[in-house]
PDB file of C-alpha atoms in Angstrom:
ATOM      1  CA  MET A  19      78.884  95.134  47.679  1.00 48.00           C
ATOM      2  CA  VAL A  20      82.010  94.207  49.744  1.00 49.00           C
ATOM      3  CA  THR A  21      85.094  92.501  47.490  1.00 52.00           C
ATOM      4  CA  THR A  22      87.651  90.518  48.961  1.00 50.00           C
ATOM      5  CA  GLU A  23      90.512  92.680  48.905  1.00 48.00           C
ATOM      6  CA  GLN A  24      88.275  95.677  51.174  1.00 47.00           C
ATOM      7  CA  LEU A  25      87.702  92.635  54.374  1.00 46.00           C
ATOM      8  CA  ARG A  26      90.998  91.706  54.166  1.00 45.00           C
ATOM      9  CA  GLU A  27      91.782  95.333  54.391  1.00 46.00           C
ATOM     10  CA  GLU A  28      88.918  95.634  57.848  1.00 46.00           C
ATOM     11  CA  PRO A  29      91.524  92.688  59.706  1.00 44.00           C
ATOM     12  CA  ALA A  30      90.162  94.749  63.462  1.00 47.00           C
ATOM     13  CA  HIS A  31      86.644  93.738  62.382  1.00 57.00           C
ATOM     14  CA  CYS A  32      86.536  90.139  62.198  1.00 66.00           C
ATOM     15  CA  CYS A  33      87.287  87.341  63.705  1.00 63.00           C
ATOM     16  CA  PRO A  34      89.608  84.726  62.069  1.00 60.00           C
ATOM     17  CA  ASP A  35      87.259  82.006  60.525  1.00 65.00           C
ATOM     18  CA  ASN A  36      88.858  79.103  62.316  1.00 62.00           C
ATOM     19  CA  GLY A  37      88.592  76.595  59.520  1.00 60.00           C
ATOM     20  CA  GLU A  38      85.617  75.148  61.394  1.00 65.00           C
ATOM     21  CA  THR A  39      84.107  71.217  60.576  1.00 77.00           C
ATOM     22  CA  LEU A  40      81.717  71.559  58.023  1.00 89.00           C
ATOM     23  CA  LEU A  41      78.349  69.430  58.902  1.00 92.00           C
ATOM     24  CA  ASP A  42      78.372  66.947  55.734  1.00 93.00           C
ATOM     25  CA  GLY A  43      75.407  67.635  52.881  1.00 94.00           C
ATOM     26  CA  ASP A  44      74.793  64.040  53.986  1.00 95.00           C
ATOM     27  CA  ASN A  45      73.716  63.900  57.223  1.00 95.00           C
ATOM     28  CA  ALA A  46      72.490  67.464  56.986  1.00 97.00           C
ATOM     29  CA  ALA A  47      69.804  66.766  54.917  1.00 97.00           C
ATOM     30  CA  VAL A  48      68.735  63.303  57.309  1.00 96.00           C
ATOM     31  CA  LEU A  49      68.078  66.117  60.174  1.00 97.00           C
ATOM     32  CA  ALA A  50      66.260  69.080  57.800  1.00 98.00           C
ATOM     33  CA  ASP A  51      64.193  65.572  56.892  1.00 97.00           C
ATOM     34  CA  VAL A  52      63.261  65.084  60.799  1.00 97.00           C
ATOM     35  CA  PHE A  53      62.249  68.884  61.576  1.00 98.00           C
ATOM     36  CA  LYS A  54      60.098  69.572  58.763  1.00 98.00           C
ATOM     37  CA  ALA A  55      58.195  66.771  59.587  1.00 98.00           C
ATOM     38  CA  LEU A  56      57.618  68.479  62.962  1.00 98.00           C
ATOM     39  CA  ALA A  57      57.156  71.672  61.123  1.00 98.00           C
ATOM     40  CA  ASP A  58      53.921  71.670  62.055  1.00 98.00           C
ATOM     41  CA  PRO A  59      51.821  72.331  64.512  1.00 98.00           C
ATOM     42  CA  THR A  60      48.874  69.053  64.188  1.00 98.00           C
ATOM     43  CA  ARG A  61      52.742  67.458  64.093  1.00 98.00           C
ATOM     44  CA  VAL A  62      53.901  68.415  66.894  1.00 97.00           C
ATOM     45  CA  ARG A  63      50.248  67.787  68.728  1.00 97.00           C
ATOM     46  CA  LEU A  64      50.170  63.988  66.955  1.00 96.00           C
ATOM     47  CA  LEU A  65      53.145  63.259  68.398  1.00 96.00           C
ATOM     48  CA  ARG A  66      53.029  64.356  71.930  1.00 94.00           C
ATOM     49  CA  TYR A  67      49.763  62.703  71.700  1.00 94.00           C
ATOM     50  CA  LEU A  68      51.000  59.320  71.093  1.00 94.00           C
ATOM     51  CA  ALA A  69      53.363  59.167  73.646  1.00 92.00           C
ATOM     52  CA  ASP A  70      51.284  60.950  76.866  1.00 89.00           C
ATOM     53  CA  SER A  71      49.081  57.528  75.104  1.00 88.00           C
ATOM     54  CA  ALA A  72      48.614  55.304  77.811  1.00 79.00           C
ATOM     55  CA  ASN A  73      49.212  52.317  75.819  1.00 80.00           C
ATOM     56  CA  GLY A  74      51.880  54.068  73.376  1.00 84.00           C
ATOM     57  CA  THR A  75      50.215  53.109  71.158  1.00 91.00           C
ATOM     58  CA  VAL A  76      46.624  54.621  70.002  1.00 94.00           C
ATOM     59  CA  CYS A  77      43.555  53.824  67.572  1.00 94.00           C
ATOM     60  CA  ALA A  78      43.930  55.814  64.112  1.00 95.00           C
ATOM     61  CA  CYS A  79      39.535  55.816  64.749  1.00 94.00           C
ATOM     62  CA  HIS A  80      40.430  58.601  67.863  1.00 93.00           C
ATOM     63  CA  LEU A  81      42.934  60.901  66.312  1.00 95.00           C
ATOM     64  CA  PRO A  82      40.210  63.205  64.152  1.00 96.00           C
ATOM     65  CA  ASP A  83      38.172  63.273  66.477  1.00 94.00           C
ATOM     66  CA  ALA A  84      40.606  64.509  69.889  1.00 93.00           C
ATOM     67  CA  LEU A  85      42.482  66.596  67.666  1.00 95.00           C
ATOM     68  CA  GLY A  86      39.337  68.321  65.851  1.00 95.00           C
ATOM     69  CA  ILE A  87      41.148  67.338  62.237  1.00 97.00           C
ATOM     70  CA  THR A  88      38.968  65.690  59.215  1.00 97.00           C
ATOM     71  CA  GLN A  89      39.977  61.649  58.784  1.00 95.00           C
ATOM     72  CA  PRO A  90      42.176  62.899  55.468  1.00 97.00           C
ATOM     73  CA  THR A  91      43.904  65.373  57.511  1.00 98.00           C
ATOM     74  CA  LEU A  92      44.632  62.872  59.933  1.00 97.00           C
ATOM     75  CA  SER A  93      45.920  60.572  57.413  1.00 96.00           C
ATOM     76  CA  PHE A  94      47.895  63.458  54.976  1.00 98.00           C
ATOM     77  CA  HIS A  95      49.773  64.166  58.692  1.00 98.00           C
ATOM     78  CA  MET A  96      50.061  61.214  59.484  1.00 98.00           C
ATOM     79  CA  ARG A  97      52.222  60.024  56.884  1.00 97.00           C
ATOM     80  CA  LYS A  98      53.792  63.321  57.301  1.00 98.00           C
ATOM     81  CA  LEU A  99      55.101  61.701  60.457  1.00 98.00           C
ATOM     82  CA  HIS A 100      55.234  57.418  59.427  1.00 98.00           C
ATOM     83  CA  ASP A 101      57.754  58.288  55.922  1.00 97.00           C
ATOM     84  CA  ALA A 102      60.145  60.164  57.242  1.00 96.00           C
ATOM     85  CA  GLY A 103      60.158  57.575  60.343  1.00 97.00           C
ATOM     86  CA  LEU A 104      58.953  59.046  63.874  1.00 97.00           C
ATOM     87  CA  VAL A 105      55.253  56.308  63.995  1.00 97.00           C
ATOM     88  CA  GLU A 106      54.771  52.976  63.663  1.00 97.00           C
ATOM     89  CA  ARG A 107      51.940  51.941  62.322  1.00 96.00           C
ATOM     90  CA  GLU A 108      49.737  48.921  62.743  1.00 95.00           C
ATOM     91  CA  GLN A 109      46.926  47.058  61.495  1.00 95.00           C
ATOM     92  CA  ARG A 110      44.686  45.441  63.535  1.00 92.00           C
ATOM     93  CA  GLY A 111      41.364  44.903  61.657  1.00 93.00           C
ATOM     94  CA  ARG A 112      39.554  47.841  60.864  1.00 92.00           C
ATOM     95  CA  TRP A 113      41.612  50.531  62.080  1.00 92.00           C
ATOM     96  CA  ALA A 114      45.344  51.042  62.203  1.00 94.00           C
ATOM     97  CA  HIS A 115      47.061  52.312  65.438  1.00 96.00           C
ATOM     98  CA  TRP A 116      49.585  54.490  65.868  1.00 96.00           C
ATOM     99  CA  SER A 117      52.933  55.169  67.833  1.00 95.00           C
ATOM    100  CA  VAL A 118      55.765  57.230  68.118  1.00 95.00           C
ATOM    101  CA  ASN A 119      58.955  55.822  67.660  1.00 95.00           C
ATOM    102  CA  ALA A 120      61.014  57.696  69.531  1.00 91.00           C
ATOM    103  CA  ALA A 121      64.081  55.679  68.308  1.00 93.00           C
ATOM    104  CA  ALA A 122      63.567  57.907  65.406  1.00 95.00           C
ATOM    105  CA  LEU A 123      64.751  61.096  67.025  1.00 94.00           C
ATOM    106  CA  ASP A 124      68.249  60.509  68.553  1.00 94.00           C
ATOM    107  CA  PRO A 125      69.660  62.624  65.766  1.00 94.00           C
ATOM    108  CA  ILE A 126      67.456  65.554  66.030  1.00 95.00           C
ATOM    109  CA  ARG A 127      67.955  65.227  70.245  1.00 94.00           C
ATOM    110  CA  SER A 128      72.178  64.730  69.309  1.00 94.00           C
ATOM    111  CA  PHE A 129      71.993  67.827  66.815  1.00 95.00           C
ATOM    112  CA  LEU A 130      70.481  70.208  69.455  1.00 94.00           C
ATOM    113  CA  ARG A 131      72.943  68.602  72.086  1.00 88.00           C
ATOM    114  CA  LEU A 132      74.997  72.316  70.466  1.00 81.00           C
ATOM    115  CA  GLU A 133      77.540  73.489  73.124  1.00 67.00           C
ATOM    116  CA  THR A 134      78.175  77.280  72.167  1.00 58.00           C
ATOM    117  CA  PRO A 135      82.507  77.523  74.064  1.00 55.00           C
ATOM    118  CA  THR A 136      81.500  80.433  76.176  1.00 54.00           C
ATOM    119  CA  GLY A 137      84.673  83.573  76.754  1.00 48.00           C
ATOM    120  CA  SER A 138      86.568  85.352  75.375  1.00 44.00           C
ATOM    121  CA  THR A 139      86.153  86.658  71.569  1.00 50.00           C
ATOM    122  CA  CYS A 140      88.749  87.283  69.423  1.00 52.00           C
ATOM    123  CA  CYS A 141      87.508  90.420  68.780  1.00 47.00           C
TER     124      CYS A 141
ATOM    125  CA  MET B   3      33.322  56.241  54.865  1.00 48.00           C
ATOM    126  CA  VAL B   4      33.609  54.242  58.240  1.00 49.00           C
ATOM    127  CA  THR B   5      30.771  56.422  60.150  1.00 52.00           C
ATOM    128  CA  THR B   6      30.238  56.382  64.204  1.00 50.00           C
ATOM    129  CA  GLU B   7      28.366  54.095  63.843  1.00 48.00           C
ATOM    130  CA  GLN B   8      30.155  51.156  62.621  1.00 47.00           C
ATOM    131  CA  LEU B   9      32.911  51.849  65.278  1.00 46.00           C
ATOM    132  CA  ARG B  10      30.507  51.292  68.197  1.00 45.00           C
ATOM    133  CA  GLU B  11      30.549  47.880  66.470  1.00 45.00           C
ATOM    134  CA  GLU B  12      34.445  46.675  66.681  1.00 46.00           C
ATOM    135  CA  PRO B  13      34.923  48.057  70.053  1.00 44.00           C
ATOM    136  CA  ALA B  14      37.852  44.620  70.726  1.00 48.00           C
ATOM    137  CA  HIS B  15      39.737  46.137  67.727  1.00 57.00           C
ATOM    138  CA  CYS B  16      39.839  49.252  69.280  1.00 66.00           C
ATOM    139  CA  CYS B  17      42.585  50.709  72.074  1.00 63.00           C
ATOM    140  CA  PRO B  18      39.704  52.963  74.798  1.00 60.00           C
ATOM    141  CA  ASP B  19      40.442  56.699  74.463  1.00 65.00           C
ATOM    142  CA  ASN B  20      41.686  57.171  77.131  1.00 62.00           C
ATOM    143  CA  GLY B  21      42.204  60.958  77.066  1.00 60.00           C
ATOM    144  CA  GLU B  22      45.369  62.131  76.558  1.00 66.00           C
ATOM    145  CA  THR B  23      45.615  65.978  77.185  1.00 76.00           C
ATOM    146  CA  LEU B  24      46.697  67.147  74.223  1.00 89.00           C
ATOM    147  CA  LEU B  25      48.915  69.711  74.220  1.00 92.00           C
ATOM    148  CA  ASP B  26      47.679  73.525  73.309  1.00 93.00           C
ATOM    149  CA  GLY B  27      47.164  75.397  70.081  1.00 94.00           C
ATOM    150  CA  ASP B  28      49.565  77.649  70.678  1.00 95.00           C
ATOM    151  CA  ASN B  29      52.388  75.900  72.504  1.00 95.00           C
ATOM    152  CA  ALA B  30      52.596  73.450  69.215  1.00 97.00           C
ATOM    153  CA  ALA B  31      52.352  76.279  67.513  1.00 97.00           C
ATOM    154  CA  VAL B  32      55.337  77.529  69.046  1.00 96.00           C
ATOM    155  CA  LEU B  33      57.373  74.071  68.539  1.00 97.00           C
ATOM    156  CA  ALA B  34      56.428  74.013  65.385  1.00 98.00           C
ATOM    157  CA  ASP B  35      57.566  77.271  63.999  1.00 97.00           C
ATOM    158  CA  VAL B  36      61.226  76.293  65.687  1.00 97.00           C
ATOM    159  CA  PHE B  37      60.995  73.396  64.154  1.00 98.00           C
ATOM    160  CA  LYS B  38      60.106  75.028  60.885  1.00 98.00           C
ATOM    161  CA  ALA B  39      63.716  77.238  61.130  1.00 98.00           C
ATOM    162  CA  LEU B  40      65.557  73.947  61.479  1.00 98.00           C
ATOM    163  CA  ALA B  41      63.626  71.862  58.348  1.00 98.00           C
ATOM    164  CA  ASP B  42      67.089  72.959  56.157  1.00 98.00           C
ATOM    165  CA  PRO B  43      69.891  71.516  55.060  1.00 98.00           C
ATOM    166  CA  THR B  44      71.996  75.204  55.234  1.00 98.00           C
ATOM    167  CA  ARG B  45      69.781  75.853  58.151  1.00 98.00           C
ATOM    168  CA  VAL B  46      71.152  72.456  60.058  1.00 97.00           C
ATOM    169  CA  ARG B  47      74.514  73.360  59.012  1.00 97.00           C
ATOM    170  CA  LEU B  48      74.798  76.793  59.960  1.00 96.00           C
ATOM    171  CA  LEU B  49      73.853  75.723  63.058  1.00 96.00           C
ATOM    172  CA  ARG B  50      76.786  73.592  63.187  1.00 94.00           C
ATOM    173  CA  TYR B  51      78.957  75.080  62.170  1.00 94.00           C
ATOM    174  CA  LEU B  52      78.040  79.020  64.629  1.00 94.00           C
ATOM    175  CA  ALA B  53      78.220  76.341  67.527  1.00 92.00           C
ATOM    176  CA  ASP B  54      81.368  74.461  66.016  1.00 89.00           C
ATOM    177  CA  SER B  55      83.025  77.799  66.001  1.00 88.00           C
ATOM    178  CA  ALA B  56      86.011  78.119  68.257  1.00 79.00           C
ATOM    179  CA  ASN B  57      85.536  81.796  69.999  1.00 80.00           C
ATOM    180  CA  GLY B  58      81.342  81.373  69.684  1.00 84.00           C
ATOM    181  CA  THR B  59      80.733  83.820  66.640  1.00 91.00           C
ATOM    182  CA  VAL B  60      81.604  84.109  63.571  1.00 94.00           C
ATOM    183  CA  CYS B  61      81.645  86.667  61.243  1.00 94.00           C
ATOM    184  CA  ALA B  62      79.513  87.320  58.108  1.00 95.00           C
ATOM    185  CA  CYS B  63      82.449  87.635  56.177  1.00 94.00           C
ATOM    186  CA  HIS B  64      83.471  83.617  56.498  1.00 93.00           C
ATOM    187  CA  LEU B  65      80.379  81.949  56.129  1.00 95.00           C
ATOM    188  CA  PRO B  66      79.204  82.428  52.434  1.00 96.00           C
ATOM    189  CA  ASP B  67      82.632  80.377  50.993  1.00 94.00           C
ATOM    190  CA  ALA B  68      82.858  78.353  54.612  1.00 93.00           C
ATOM    191  CA  LEU B  69      79.660  76.857  53.653  1.00 95.00           C
ATOM    192  CA  GLY B  70      78.751  77.257  49.346  1.00 95.00           C
ATOM    193  CA  ILE B  71      76.493  79.883  49.021  1.00 97.00           C
ATOM    194  CA  THR B  72      76.513  83.872  47.961  1.00 97.00           C
ATOM    195  CA  GLN B  73      75.674  86.422  50.898  1.00 95.00           C
ATOM    196  CA  PRO B  74      72.115  86.891  49.399  1.00 97.00           C
ATOM    197  CA  THR B  75      71.367  83.069  50.640  1.00 98.00           C
ATOM    198  CA  LEU B  76      72.890  83.381  53.561  1.00 97.00           C
ATOM    199  CA  SER B  77      70.914  86.466  54.507  1.00 96.00           C
ATOM    200  CA  PHE B  78      67.911  84.404  53.894  1.00 98.00           C
ATOM    201  CA  HIS B  79      69.091  81.487  55.545  1.00 98.00           C
ATOM    202  CA  MET B  80      70.391  83.801  58.559  1.00 98.00           C
ATOM    203  CA  ARG B  81      66.834  86.075  58.817  1.00 97.00           C
ATOM    204  CA  LYS B  82      64.789  82.534  59.230  1.00 98.00           C
ATOM    205  CA  LEU B  83      66.817  81.285  62.141  1.00 98.00           C
ATOM    206  CA  HIS B  84      67.496  85.010  63.426  1.00 98.00           C
ATOM    207  CA  ASP B  85      62.979  85.314  63.140  1.00 97.00           C
ATOM    208  CA  ALA B  86      62.208  82.586  64.853  1.00 96.00           C
ATOM    209  CA  GLY B  87      65.733  83.491  67.858  1.00 97.00           C
ATOM    210  CA  LEU B  88      68.043  80.710  66.961  1.00 97.00           C
ATOM    211  CA  VAL B  89      71.361  83.096  66.631  1.00 97.00           C
ATOM    212  CA  GLU B  90      72.528  86.443  67.506  1.00 97.00           C
ATOM    213  CA  ARG B  91      73.962  88.918  65.964  1.00 96.00           C
ATOM    214  CA  GLU B  92      76.624  91.721  67.233  1.00 95.00           C
ATOM    215  CA  GLN B  93      77.297  94.343  64.349  1.00 95.00           C
ATOM    216  CA  ARG B  94      81.216  94.683  64.254  1.00 92.00           C
ATOM    217  CA  GLY B  95      82.240  97.392  62.409  1.00 93.00           C
ATOM    218  CA  ARG B  96      81.212  96.231  58.863  1.00 92.00           C
ATOM    219  CA  TRP B  97      80.168  92.820  59.467  1.00 92.00           C
ATOM    220  CA  ALA B  98      78.100  91.558  61.116  1.00 94.00           C
ATOM    221  CA  HIS B  99      78.792  88.490  63.851  1.00 96.00           C
ATOM    222  CA  TRP B 100      76.581  86.007  64.765  1.00 96.00           C
ATOM    223  CA  SER B 101      76.555  82.999  67.584  1.00 95.00           C
ATOM    224  CA  VAL B 102      74.243  80.211  69.038  1.00 95.00           C
ATOM    225  CA  ASN B 103      71.364  81.471  71.271  1.00 95.00           C
ATOM    226  CA  ALA B 104      71.032  77.911  72.476  1.00 91.00           C
ATOM    227  CA  ALA B 105      68.823  78.409  75.115  1.00 93.00           C
ATOM    228  CA  ALA B 106      66.039  79.396  72.301  1.00 95.00           C
ATOM    229  CA  LEU B 107      66.268  74.926  71.522  1.00 94.00           C
ATOM    230  CA  ASP B 108      64.903  74.569  74.834  1.00 94.00           C
ATOM    231  CA  PRO B 109      61.553  74.309  74.236  1.00 94.00           C
ATOM    232  CA  ILE B 110      62.339  71.500  71.395  1.00 95.00           C
ATOM    233  CA  ARG B 111      64.699  69.546  73.486  1.00 94.00           C
ATOM    234  CA  SER B 112      61.818  69.495  76.381  1.00 93.00           C
ATOM    235  CA  PHE B 113      59.290  68.276  73.261  1.00 95.00           C
ATOM    236  CA  LEU B 114      62.059  66.060  72.349  1.00 94.00           C
ATOM    237  CA  ARG B 115      62.402  64.203  75.852  1.00 88.00           C
ATOM    238  CA  LEU B 116      59.389  61.879  74.771  1.00 81.00           C
ATOM    239  CA  GLU B 117      58.400  59.587  77.051  1.00 67.00           C
ATOM    240  CA  THR B 118      56.114  56.771  75.875  1.00 58.00           C
ATOM    241  CA  PRO B 119      54.803  53.421  77.857  1.00 55.00           C
ATOM    242  CA  THR B 120      56.371  50.138  76.964  1.00 54.00           C
ATOM    243  CA  GLY B 121      54.309  46.689  78.041  1.00 48.00           C
ATOM    244  CA  SER B 122      51.388  45.459  77.578  1.00 44.00           C
ATOM    245  CA  THR B 123      48.493  47.654  75.511  1.00 50.00           C
ATOM    246  CA  CYS B 124      44.415  47.299  75.818  1.00 52.00           C
ATOM    247  CA  CYS B 125      44.132  45.061  72.611  1.00 47.00           C
TER     248      CYS B 125
END
């Protein structure tokens, strides 16, 4: 166990803490929720499939065959995507039609533009 | 339960399946793994903190206090980020120094450039 005292004895091995601003907890939770909604291969494929559709919308009736999944599995995953605001649902007669809400991806797109400094390091 | 026969009887309510290309399973799994590594508020904050650091690298000794977490919690989350290839570790004396591997985010950045068509829908 390394104590704070020991730590203070070893400045040569340790970059100073520059007091970087910490992302606030609420924002971090919002971002993590969107990442969680995408943390499944079936949901990744569903989102890509909807985005690539010629009309920007796909009838739910086609999705089980297209993805090779059952209707209950589809419902489970679409609910996760919908709860995260990543897809929109429109009822047309018997069937729901789904489309991507691309704007809901903006916060994580922005977060992923992480720019790290280049050049010399402190030690 | 709606059968395929019933489905065929209701063409007016249903867009045709345009045979969109499905993202292959291996690629979807790789993307989902990166999203999963980011599906936690502490890991989101850690990545942002490392990326914002003045030197592009932060000594592990500063991270528990900066994030308000214990050393074991830090180790748990850094392992998740490291396993996903999102951070790099360099040992300097007693302490690990961490930096973001921004290139590992490229696949999900590319995936998130989802472009959906606009204009008329099929029905």
